[in-house]
PDB file of C-alpha atoms in Angstrom:
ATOM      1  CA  UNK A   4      29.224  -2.609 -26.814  1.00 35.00           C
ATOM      2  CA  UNK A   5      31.067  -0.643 -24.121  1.00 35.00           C
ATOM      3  CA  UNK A   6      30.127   3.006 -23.883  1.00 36.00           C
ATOM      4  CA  UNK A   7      31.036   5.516 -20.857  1.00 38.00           C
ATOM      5  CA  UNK A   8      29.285   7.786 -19.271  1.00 41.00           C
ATOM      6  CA  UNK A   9      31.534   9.995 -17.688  1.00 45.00           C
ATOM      7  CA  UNK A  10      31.056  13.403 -18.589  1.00 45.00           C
ATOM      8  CA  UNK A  11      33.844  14.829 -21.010  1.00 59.00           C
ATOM      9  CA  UNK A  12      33.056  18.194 -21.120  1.00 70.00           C
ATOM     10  CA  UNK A  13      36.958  18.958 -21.950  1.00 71.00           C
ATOM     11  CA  UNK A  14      36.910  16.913 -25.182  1.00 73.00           C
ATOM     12  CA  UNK A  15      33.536  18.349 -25.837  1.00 77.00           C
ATOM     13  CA  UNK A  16      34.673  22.320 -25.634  1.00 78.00           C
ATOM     14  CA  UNK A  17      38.382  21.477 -27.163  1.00 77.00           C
ATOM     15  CA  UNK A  18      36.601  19.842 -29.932  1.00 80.00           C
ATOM     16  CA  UNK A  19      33.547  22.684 -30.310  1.00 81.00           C
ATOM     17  CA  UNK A  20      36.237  25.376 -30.734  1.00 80.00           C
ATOM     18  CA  UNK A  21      38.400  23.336 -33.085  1.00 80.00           C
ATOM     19  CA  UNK A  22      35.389  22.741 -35.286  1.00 82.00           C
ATOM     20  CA  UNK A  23      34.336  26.896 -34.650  1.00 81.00           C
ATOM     21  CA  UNK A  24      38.048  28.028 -35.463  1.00 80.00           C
ATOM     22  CA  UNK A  25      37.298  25.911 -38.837  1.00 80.00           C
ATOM     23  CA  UNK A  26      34.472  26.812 -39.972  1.00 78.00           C
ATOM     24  CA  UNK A  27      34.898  30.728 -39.414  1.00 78.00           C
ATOM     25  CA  UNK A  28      38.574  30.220 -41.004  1.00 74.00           C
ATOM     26  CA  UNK A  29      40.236  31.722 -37.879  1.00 74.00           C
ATOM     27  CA  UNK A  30      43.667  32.468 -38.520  1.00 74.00           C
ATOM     28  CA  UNK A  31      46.398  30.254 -37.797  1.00 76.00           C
ATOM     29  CA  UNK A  32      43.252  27.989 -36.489  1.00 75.00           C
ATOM     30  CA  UNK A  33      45.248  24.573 -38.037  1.00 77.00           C
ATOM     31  CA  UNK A  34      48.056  25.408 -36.198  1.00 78.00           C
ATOM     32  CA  UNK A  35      46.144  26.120 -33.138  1.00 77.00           C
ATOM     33  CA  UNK A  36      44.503  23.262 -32.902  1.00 77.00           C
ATOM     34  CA  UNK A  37      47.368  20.706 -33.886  1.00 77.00           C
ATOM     35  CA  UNK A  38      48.997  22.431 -30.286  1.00 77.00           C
ATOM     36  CA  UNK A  39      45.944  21.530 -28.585  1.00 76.00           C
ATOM     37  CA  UNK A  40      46.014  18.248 -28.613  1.00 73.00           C
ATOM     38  CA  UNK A  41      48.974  17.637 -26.557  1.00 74.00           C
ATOM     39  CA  UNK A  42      47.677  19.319 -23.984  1.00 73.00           C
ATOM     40  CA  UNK A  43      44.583  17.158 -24.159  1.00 70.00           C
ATOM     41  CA  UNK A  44      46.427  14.199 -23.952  1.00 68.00           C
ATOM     42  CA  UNK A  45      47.578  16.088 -20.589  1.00 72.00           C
ATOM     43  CA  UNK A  46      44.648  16.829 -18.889  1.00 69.00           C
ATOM     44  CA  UNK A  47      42.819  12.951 -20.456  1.00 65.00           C
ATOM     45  CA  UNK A  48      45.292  10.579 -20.556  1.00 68.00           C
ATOM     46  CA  UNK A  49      48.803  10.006 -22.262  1.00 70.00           C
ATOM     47  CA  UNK A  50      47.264   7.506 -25.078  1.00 72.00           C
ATOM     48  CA  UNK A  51      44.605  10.337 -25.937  1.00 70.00           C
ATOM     49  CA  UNK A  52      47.859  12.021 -27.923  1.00 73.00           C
ATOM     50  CA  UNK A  53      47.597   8.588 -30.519  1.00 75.00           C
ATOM     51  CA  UNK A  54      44.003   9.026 -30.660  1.00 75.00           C
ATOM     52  CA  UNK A  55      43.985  12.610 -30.906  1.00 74.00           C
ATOM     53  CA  UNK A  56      46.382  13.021 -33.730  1.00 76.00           C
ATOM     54  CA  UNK A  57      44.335  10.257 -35.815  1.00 79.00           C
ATOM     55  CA  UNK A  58      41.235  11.915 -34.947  1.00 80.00           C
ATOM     56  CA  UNK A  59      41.757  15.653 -35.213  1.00 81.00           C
ATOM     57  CA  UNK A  60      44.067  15.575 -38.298  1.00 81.00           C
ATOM     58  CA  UNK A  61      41.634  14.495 -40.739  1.00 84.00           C
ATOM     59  CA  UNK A  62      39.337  17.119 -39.429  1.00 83.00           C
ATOM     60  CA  UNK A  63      41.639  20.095 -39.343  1.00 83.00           C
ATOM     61  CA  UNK A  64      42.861  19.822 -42.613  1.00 81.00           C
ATOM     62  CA  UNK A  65      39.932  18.166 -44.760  1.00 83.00           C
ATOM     63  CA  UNK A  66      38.484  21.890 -44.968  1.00 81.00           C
ATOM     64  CA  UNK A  67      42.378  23.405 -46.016  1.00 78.00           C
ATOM     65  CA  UNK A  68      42.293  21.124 -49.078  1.00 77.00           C
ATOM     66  CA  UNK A  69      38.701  21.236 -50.237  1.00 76.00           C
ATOM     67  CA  UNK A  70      38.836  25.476 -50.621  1.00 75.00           C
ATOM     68  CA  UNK A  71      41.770  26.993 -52.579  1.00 60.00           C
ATOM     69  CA  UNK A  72      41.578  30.170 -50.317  1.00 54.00           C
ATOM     70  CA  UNK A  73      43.421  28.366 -47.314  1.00 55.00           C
ATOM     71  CA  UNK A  74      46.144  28.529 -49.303  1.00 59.00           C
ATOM     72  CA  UNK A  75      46.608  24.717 -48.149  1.00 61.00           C
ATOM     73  CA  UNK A  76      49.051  22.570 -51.028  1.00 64.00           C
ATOM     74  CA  UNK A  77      48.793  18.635 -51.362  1.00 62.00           C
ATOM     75  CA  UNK A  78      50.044  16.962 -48.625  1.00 60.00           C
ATOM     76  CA  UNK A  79      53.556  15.894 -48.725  1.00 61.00           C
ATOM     77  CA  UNK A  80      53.604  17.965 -52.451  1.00 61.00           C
ATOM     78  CA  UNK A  81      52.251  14.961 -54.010  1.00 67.00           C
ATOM     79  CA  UNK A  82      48.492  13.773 -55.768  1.00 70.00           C
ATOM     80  CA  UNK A  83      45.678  16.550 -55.681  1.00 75.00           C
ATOM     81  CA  UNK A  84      44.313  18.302 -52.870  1.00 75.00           C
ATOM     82  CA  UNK A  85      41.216  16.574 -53.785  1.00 80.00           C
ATOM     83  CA  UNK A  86      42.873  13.009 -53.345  1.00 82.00           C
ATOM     84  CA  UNK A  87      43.993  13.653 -50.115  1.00 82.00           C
ATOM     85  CA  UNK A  88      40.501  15.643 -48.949  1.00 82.00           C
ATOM     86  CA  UNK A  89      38.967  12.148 -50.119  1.00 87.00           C
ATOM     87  CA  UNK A  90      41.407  10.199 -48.122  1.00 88.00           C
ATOM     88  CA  UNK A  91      41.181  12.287 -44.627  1.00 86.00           C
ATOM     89  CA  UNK A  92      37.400  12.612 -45.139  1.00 90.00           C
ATOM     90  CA  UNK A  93      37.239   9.044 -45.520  1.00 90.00           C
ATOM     91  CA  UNK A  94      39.494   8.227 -42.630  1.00 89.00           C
ATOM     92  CA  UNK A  95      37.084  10.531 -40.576  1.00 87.00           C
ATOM     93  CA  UNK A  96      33.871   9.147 -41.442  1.00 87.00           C
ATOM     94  CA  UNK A  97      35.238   5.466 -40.883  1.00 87.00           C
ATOM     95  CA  UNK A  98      36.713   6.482 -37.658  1.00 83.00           C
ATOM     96  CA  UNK A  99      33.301   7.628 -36.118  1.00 80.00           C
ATOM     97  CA  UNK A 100      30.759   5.479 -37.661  1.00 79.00           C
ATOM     98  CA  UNK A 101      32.841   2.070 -37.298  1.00 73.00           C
ATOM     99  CA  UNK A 102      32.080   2.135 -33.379  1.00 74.00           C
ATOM    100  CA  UNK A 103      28.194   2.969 -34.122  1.00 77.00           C
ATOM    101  CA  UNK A 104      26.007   1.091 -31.714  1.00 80.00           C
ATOM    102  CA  UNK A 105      23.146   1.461 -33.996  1.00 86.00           C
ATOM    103  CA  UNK A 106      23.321  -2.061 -35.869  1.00 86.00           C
ATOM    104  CA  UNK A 107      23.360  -3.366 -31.918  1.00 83.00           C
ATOM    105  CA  UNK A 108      20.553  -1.029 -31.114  1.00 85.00           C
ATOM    106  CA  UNK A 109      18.654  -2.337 -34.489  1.00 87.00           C
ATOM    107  CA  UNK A 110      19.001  -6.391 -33.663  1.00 86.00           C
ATOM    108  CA  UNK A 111      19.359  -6.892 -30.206  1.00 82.00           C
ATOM    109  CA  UNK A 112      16.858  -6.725 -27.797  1.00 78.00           C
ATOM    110  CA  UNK A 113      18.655  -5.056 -25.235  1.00 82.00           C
ATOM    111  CA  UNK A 114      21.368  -2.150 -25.279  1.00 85.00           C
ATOM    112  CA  UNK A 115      24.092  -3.399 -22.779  1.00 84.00           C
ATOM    113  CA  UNK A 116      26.759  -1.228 -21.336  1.00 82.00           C
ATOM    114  CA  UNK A 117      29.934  -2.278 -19.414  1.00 83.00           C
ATOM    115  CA  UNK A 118      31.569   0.429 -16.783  1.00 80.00           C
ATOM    116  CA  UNK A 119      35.105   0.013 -15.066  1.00 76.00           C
ATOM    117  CA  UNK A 120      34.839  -0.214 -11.381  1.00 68.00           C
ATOM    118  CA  UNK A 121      36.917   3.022 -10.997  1.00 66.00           C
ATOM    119  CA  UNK A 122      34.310   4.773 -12.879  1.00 64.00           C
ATOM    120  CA  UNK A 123      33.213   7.897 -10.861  1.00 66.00           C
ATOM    121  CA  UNK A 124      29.949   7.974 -11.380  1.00 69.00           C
ATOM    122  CA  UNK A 125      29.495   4.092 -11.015  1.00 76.00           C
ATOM    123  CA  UNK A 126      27.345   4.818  -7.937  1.00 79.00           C
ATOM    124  CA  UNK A 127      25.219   7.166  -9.711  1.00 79.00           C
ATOM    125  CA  UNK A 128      24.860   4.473 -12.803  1.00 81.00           C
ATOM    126  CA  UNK A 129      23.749   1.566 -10.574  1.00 84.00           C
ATOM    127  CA  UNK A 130      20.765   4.384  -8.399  1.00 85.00           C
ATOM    128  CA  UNK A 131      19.703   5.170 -12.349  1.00 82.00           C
ATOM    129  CA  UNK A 132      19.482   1.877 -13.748  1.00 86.00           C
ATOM    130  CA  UNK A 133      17.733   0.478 -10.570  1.00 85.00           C
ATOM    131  CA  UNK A 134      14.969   3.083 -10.397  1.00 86.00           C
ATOM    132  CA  UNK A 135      14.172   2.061 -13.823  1.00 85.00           C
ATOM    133  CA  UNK A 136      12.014  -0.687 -14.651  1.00 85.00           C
ATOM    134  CA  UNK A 137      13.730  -1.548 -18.138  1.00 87.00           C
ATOM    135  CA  UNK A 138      16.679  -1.707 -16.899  1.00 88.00           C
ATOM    136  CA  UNK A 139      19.072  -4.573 -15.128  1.00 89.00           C
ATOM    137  CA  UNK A 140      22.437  -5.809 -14.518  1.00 87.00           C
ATOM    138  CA  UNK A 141      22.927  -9.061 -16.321  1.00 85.00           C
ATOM    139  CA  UNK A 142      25.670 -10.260 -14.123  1.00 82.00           C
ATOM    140  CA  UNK A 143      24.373  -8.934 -11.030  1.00 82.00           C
ATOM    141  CA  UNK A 144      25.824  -6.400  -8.834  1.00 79.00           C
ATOM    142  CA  UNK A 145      29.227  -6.989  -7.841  1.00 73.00           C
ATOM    143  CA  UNK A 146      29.966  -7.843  -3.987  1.00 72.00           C
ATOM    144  CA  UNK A 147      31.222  -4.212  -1.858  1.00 71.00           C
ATOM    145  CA  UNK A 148      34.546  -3.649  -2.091  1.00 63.00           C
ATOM    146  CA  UNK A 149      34.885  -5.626  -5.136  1.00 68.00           C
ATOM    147  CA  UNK A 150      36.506  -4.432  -8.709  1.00 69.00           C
ATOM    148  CA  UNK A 151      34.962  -6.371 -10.884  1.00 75.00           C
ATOM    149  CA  UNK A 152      33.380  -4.233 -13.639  1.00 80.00           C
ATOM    150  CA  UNK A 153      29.494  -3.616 -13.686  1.00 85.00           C
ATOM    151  CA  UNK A 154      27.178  -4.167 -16.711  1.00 86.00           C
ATOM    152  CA  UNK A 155      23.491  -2.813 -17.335  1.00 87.00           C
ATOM    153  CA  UNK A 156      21.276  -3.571 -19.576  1.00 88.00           C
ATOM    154  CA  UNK A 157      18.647  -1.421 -20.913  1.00 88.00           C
ATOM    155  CA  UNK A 158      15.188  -2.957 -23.214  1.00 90.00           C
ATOM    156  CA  UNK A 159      14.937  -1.475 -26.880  1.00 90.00           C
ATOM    157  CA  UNK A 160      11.796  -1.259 -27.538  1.00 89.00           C
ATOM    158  CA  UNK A 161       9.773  -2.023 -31.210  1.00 90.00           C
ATOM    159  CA  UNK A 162      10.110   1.586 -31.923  1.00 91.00           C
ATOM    160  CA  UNK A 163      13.550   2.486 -31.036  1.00 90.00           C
ATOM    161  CA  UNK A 164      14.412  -0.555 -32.778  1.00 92.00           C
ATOM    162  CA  UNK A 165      13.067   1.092 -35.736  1.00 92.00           C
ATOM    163  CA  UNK A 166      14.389   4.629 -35.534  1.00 92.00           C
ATOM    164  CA  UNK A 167      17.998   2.486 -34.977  1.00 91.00           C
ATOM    165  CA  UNK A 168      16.956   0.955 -38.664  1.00 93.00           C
ATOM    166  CA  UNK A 169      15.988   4.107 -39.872  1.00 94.00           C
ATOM    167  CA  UNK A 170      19.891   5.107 -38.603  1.00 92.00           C
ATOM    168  CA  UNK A 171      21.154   2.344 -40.264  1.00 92.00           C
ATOM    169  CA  UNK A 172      19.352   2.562 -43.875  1.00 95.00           C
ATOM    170  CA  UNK A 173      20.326   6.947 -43.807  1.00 95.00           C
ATOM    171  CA  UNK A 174      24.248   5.569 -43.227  1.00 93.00           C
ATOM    172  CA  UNK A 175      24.067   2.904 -46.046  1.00 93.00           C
ATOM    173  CA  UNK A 176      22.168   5.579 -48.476  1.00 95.00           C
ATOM    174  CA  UNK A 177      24.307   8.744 -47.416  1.00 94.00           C
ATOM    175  CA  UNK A 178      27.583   6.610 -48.473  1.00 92.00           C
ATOM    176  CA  UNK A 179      25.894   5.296 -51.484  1.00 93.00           C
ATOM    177  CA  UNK A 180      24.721   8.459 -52.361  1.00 93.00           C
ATOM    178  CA  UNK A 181      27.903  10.541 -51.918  1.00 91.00           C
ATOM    179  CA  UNK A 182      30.374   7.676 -53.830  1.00 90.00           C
ATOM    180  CA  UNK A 183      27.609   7.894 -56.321  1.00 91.00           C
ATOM    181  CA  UNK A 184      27.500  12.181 -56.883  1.00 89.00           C
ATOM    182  CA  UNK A 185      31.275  12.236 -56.156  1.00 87.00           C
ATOM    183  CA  UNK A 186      32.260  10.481 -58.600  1.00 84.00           C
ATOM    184  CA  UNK A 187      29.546  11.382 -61.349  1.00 82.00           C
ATOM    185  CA  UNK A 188      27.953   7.962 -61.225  1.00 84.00           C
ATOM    186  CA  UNK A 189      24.844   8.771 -59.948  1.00 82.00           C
ATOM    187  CA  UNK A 190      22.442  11.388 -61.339  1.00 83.00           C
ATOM    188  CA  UNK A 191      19.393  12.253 -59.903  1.00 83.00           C
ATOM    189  CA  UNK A 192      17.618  15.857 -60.186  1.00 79.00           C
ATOM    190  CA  UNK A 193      18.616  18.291 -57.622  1.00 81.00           C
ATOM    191  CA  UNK A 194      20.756  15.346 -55.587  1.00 87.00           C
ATOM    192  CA  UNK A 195      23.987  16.743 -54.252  1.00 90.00           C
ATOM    193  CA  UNK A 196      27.167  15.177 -52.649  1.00 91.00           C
ATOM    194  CA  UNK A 197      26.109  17.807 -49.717  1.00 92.00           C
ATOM    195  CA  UNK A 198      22.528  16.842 -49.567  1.00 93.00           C
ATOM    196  CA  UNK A 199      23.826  13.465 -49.238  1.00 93.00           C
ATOM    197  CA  UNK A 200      26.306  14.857 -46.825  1.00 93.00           C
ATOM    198  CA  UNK A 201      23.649  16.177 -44.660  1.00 94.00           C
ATOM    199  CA  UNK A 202      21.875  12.530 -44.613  1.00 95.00           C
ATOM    200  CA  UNK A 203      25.542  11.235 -43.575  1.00 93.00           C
ATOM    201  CA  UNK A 204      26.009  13.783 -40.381  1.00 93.00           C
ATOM    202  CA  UNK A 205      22.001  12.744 -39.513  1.00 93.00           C
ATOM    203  CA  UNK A 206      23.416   9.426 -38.343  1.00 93.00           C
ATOM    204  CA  UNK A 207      25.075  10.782 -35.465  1.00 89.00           C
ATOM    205  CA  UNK A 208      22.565  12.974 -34.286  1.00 90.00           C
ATOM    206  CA  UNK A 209      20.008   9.786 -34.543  1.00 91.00           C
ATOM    207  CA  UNK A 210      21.995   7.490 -32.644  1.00 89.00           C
ATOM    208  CA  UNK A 211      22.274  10.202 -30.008  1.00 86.00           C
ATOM    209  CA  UNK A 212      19.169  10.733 -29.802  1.00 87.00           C
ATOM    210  CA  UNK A 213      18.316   7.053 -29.364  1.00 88.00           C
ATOM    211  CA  UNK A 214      21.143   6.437 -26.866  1.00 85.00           C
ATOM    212  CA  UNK A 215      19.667   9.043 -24.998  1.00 84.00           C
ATOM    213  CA  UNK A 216      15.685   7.633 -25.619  1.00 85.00           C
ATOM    214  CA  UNK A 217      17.146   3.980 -24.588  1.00 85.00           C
ATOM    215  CA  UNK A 218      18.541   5.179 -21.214  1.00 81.00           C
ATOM    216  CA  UNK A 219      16.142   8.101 -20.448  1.00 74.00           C
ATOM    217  CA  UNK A 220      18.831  10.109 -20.703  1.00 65.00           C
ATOM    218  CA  UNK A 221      18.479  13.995 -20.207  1.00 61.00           C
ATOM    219  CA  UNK A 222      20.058  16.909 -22.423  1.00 60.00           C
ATOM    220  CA  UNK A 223      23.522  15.483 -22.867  1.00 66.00           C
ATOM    221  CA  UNK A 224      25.708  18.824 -23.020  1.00 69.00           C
ATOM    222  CA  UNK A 225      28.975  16.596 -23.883  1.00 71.00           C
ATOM    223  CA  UNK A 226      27.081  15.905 -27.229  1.00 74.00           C
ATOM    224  CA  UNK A 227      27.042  19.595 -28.426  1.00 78.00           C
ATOM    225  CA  UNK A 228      30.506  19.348 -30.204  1.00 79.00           C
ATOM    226  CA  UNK A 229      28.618  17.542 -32.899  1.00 84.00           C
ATOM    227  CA  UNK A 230      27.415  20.896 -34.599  1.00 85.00           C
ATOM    228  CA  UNK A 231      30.839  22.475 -35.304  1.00 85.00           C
ATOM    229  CA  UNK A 232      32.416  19.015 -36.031  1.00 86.00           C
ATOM    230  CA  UNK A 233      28.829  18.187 -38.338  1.00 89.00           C
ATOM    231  CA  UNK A 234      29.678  22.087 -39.930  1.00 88.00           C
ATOM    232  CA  UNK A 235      33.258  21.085 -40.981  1.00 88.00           C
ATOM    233  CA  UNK A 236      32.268  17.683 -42.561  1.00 89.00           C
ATOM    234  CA  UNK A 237      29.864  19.262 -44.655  1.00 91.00           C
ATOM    235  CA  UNK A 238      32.182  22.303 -45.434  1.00 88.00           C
ATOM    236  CA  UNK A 239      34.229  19.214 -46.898  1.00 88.00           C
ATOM    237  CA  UNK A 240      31.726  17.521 -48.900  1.00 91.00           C
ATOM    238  CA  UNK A 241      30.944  20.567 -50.727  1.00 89.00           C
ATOM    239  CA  UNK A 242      34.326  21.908 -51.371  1.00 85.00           C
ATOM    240  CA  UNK A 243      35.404  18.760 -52.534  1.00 86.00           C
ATOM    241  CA  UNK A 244      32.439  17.279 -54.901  1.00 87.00           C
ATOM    242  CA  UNK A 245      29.806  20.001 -54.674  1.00 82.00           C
ATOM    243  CA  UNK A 246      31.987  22.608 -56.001  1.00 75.00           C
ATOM    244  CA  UNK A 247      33.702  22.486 -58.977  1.00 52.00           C
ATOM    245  CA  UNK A 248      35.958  19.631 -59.186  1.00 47.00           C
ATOM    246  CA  UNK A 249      38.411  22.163 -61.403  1.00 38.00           C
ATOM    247  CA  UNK A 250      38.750  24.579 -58.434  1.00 39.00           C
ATOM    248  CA  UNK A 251      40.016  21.550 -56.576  1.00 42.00           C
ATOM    249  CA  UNK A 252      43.268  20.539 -58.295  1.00 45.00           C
TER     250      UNK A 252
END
């Protein structure tokens, strides 16, 4: 699995007031933020503007066709507003859980991470992972002055090993549960497609939390643009199941 550590603090406050515009229905904040990815893709790097439009789109405009009030019709004037909230919502959620480390996390004894040579804060990496006893570099450390790319490799232990099962059985149940409410196939007293919603956004906030345990990480700040983006996906889920499915057409 290759993960980065470089701070992204741009992505991380682009993304926060995206989310924020969304949930507190900001005017003209779907417009707004479609405009703000190009610049993004400025200040990151050209490609961010293909990765950007697939991965802001679905979020910006799930919320416009789960709630009648923003005024938001079927996209391209075809199917329901409902159809196309399930498709973007679906594209979303597969989008951020199909890089999850947590099945690595779960059956492998070690979490391994691979950083570029260019990487600014290589240094940095290689002081951390030395001064820790659970961690080590696999392939060594490369010769100075080469550009070959460096790999650490941190020990899970029994019990992060469980919390990354624990990840793994709230994503399989949150899906199950959700297809299950969604679609009326599943009744259980005082189960909702947004209580199962709330189980799905969990799954992000555990693997954080268990990167950051693995690595003996600190307070990662770039992580903080998971409340406004958790906010909007379960804004979604209830406008689109939890509400009336009538109000939805």
């Amino acid at each position: 699995m290759e993960l980065s550590s470089d701070p992204d603090y741009v992505f991380t406050v682009v993304t926060g007031v995206i989310g924020l515009a969304l949930l507190f229905q900001v005017k003209n904040s779907r417009t707004i933020a479609i405009l703000i990815v190009p610049i993004l893709a400025i200040v990151e790097d050209p490609f961010f503007l293909v990765f950007g439009l697939l991965w802001f789109a679905p979020m910006i405009y799930m919320p416009a066709l789960a709630f009648d009030e923003f005024d938001q019709r079927p996209l391209f004037g075809k199917w329901t507003k409902r159809g196309w909230g399930t498709v973007l919502l679906s594209l979303f959620v597969l989008m951020n859980m199909v890089d999850t480390g947590l099945p690595d996390m779960a059956t492998e004894g070690q979490l391994v991470e691979e950083f570029e040579s260019d990487n600014d804060a290589l240094d940095q990496i290689i002081a951390d992972c030395e001064a820790e006893s659970d961690c080590s570099f696999p392939d060594g450390l490369p010769e100075e002055g080469s550009e070959s790319d460096v790999e650490t490799a941190w020990e899970i232990s029994s019990m992060e090993k469980n919390i990354a099962y624990l990840g793994l059985l709230m994503l399989l149940s949150s899906v199950i549960a959700l297809v299950g409410t969604a679609t009326g196939r599943l009744n259980i007293g005082g189960l909702t497609p947004t209580m199962a919603g709330v189980v799905l956004v969990g799954v992000w906030w555990v693997e954080s939390f268990l990167f950051t345990m693995v690595t003996h990480g600190g307070i990662n700040l770039e992580e903080l643009y998971l409340l406004p983006v958790s906010g909007v996906m379960l804004m979604t889920i209830h406008g689109l199941y939890t509400i009336s499915p009538a109000s939805q057409e």
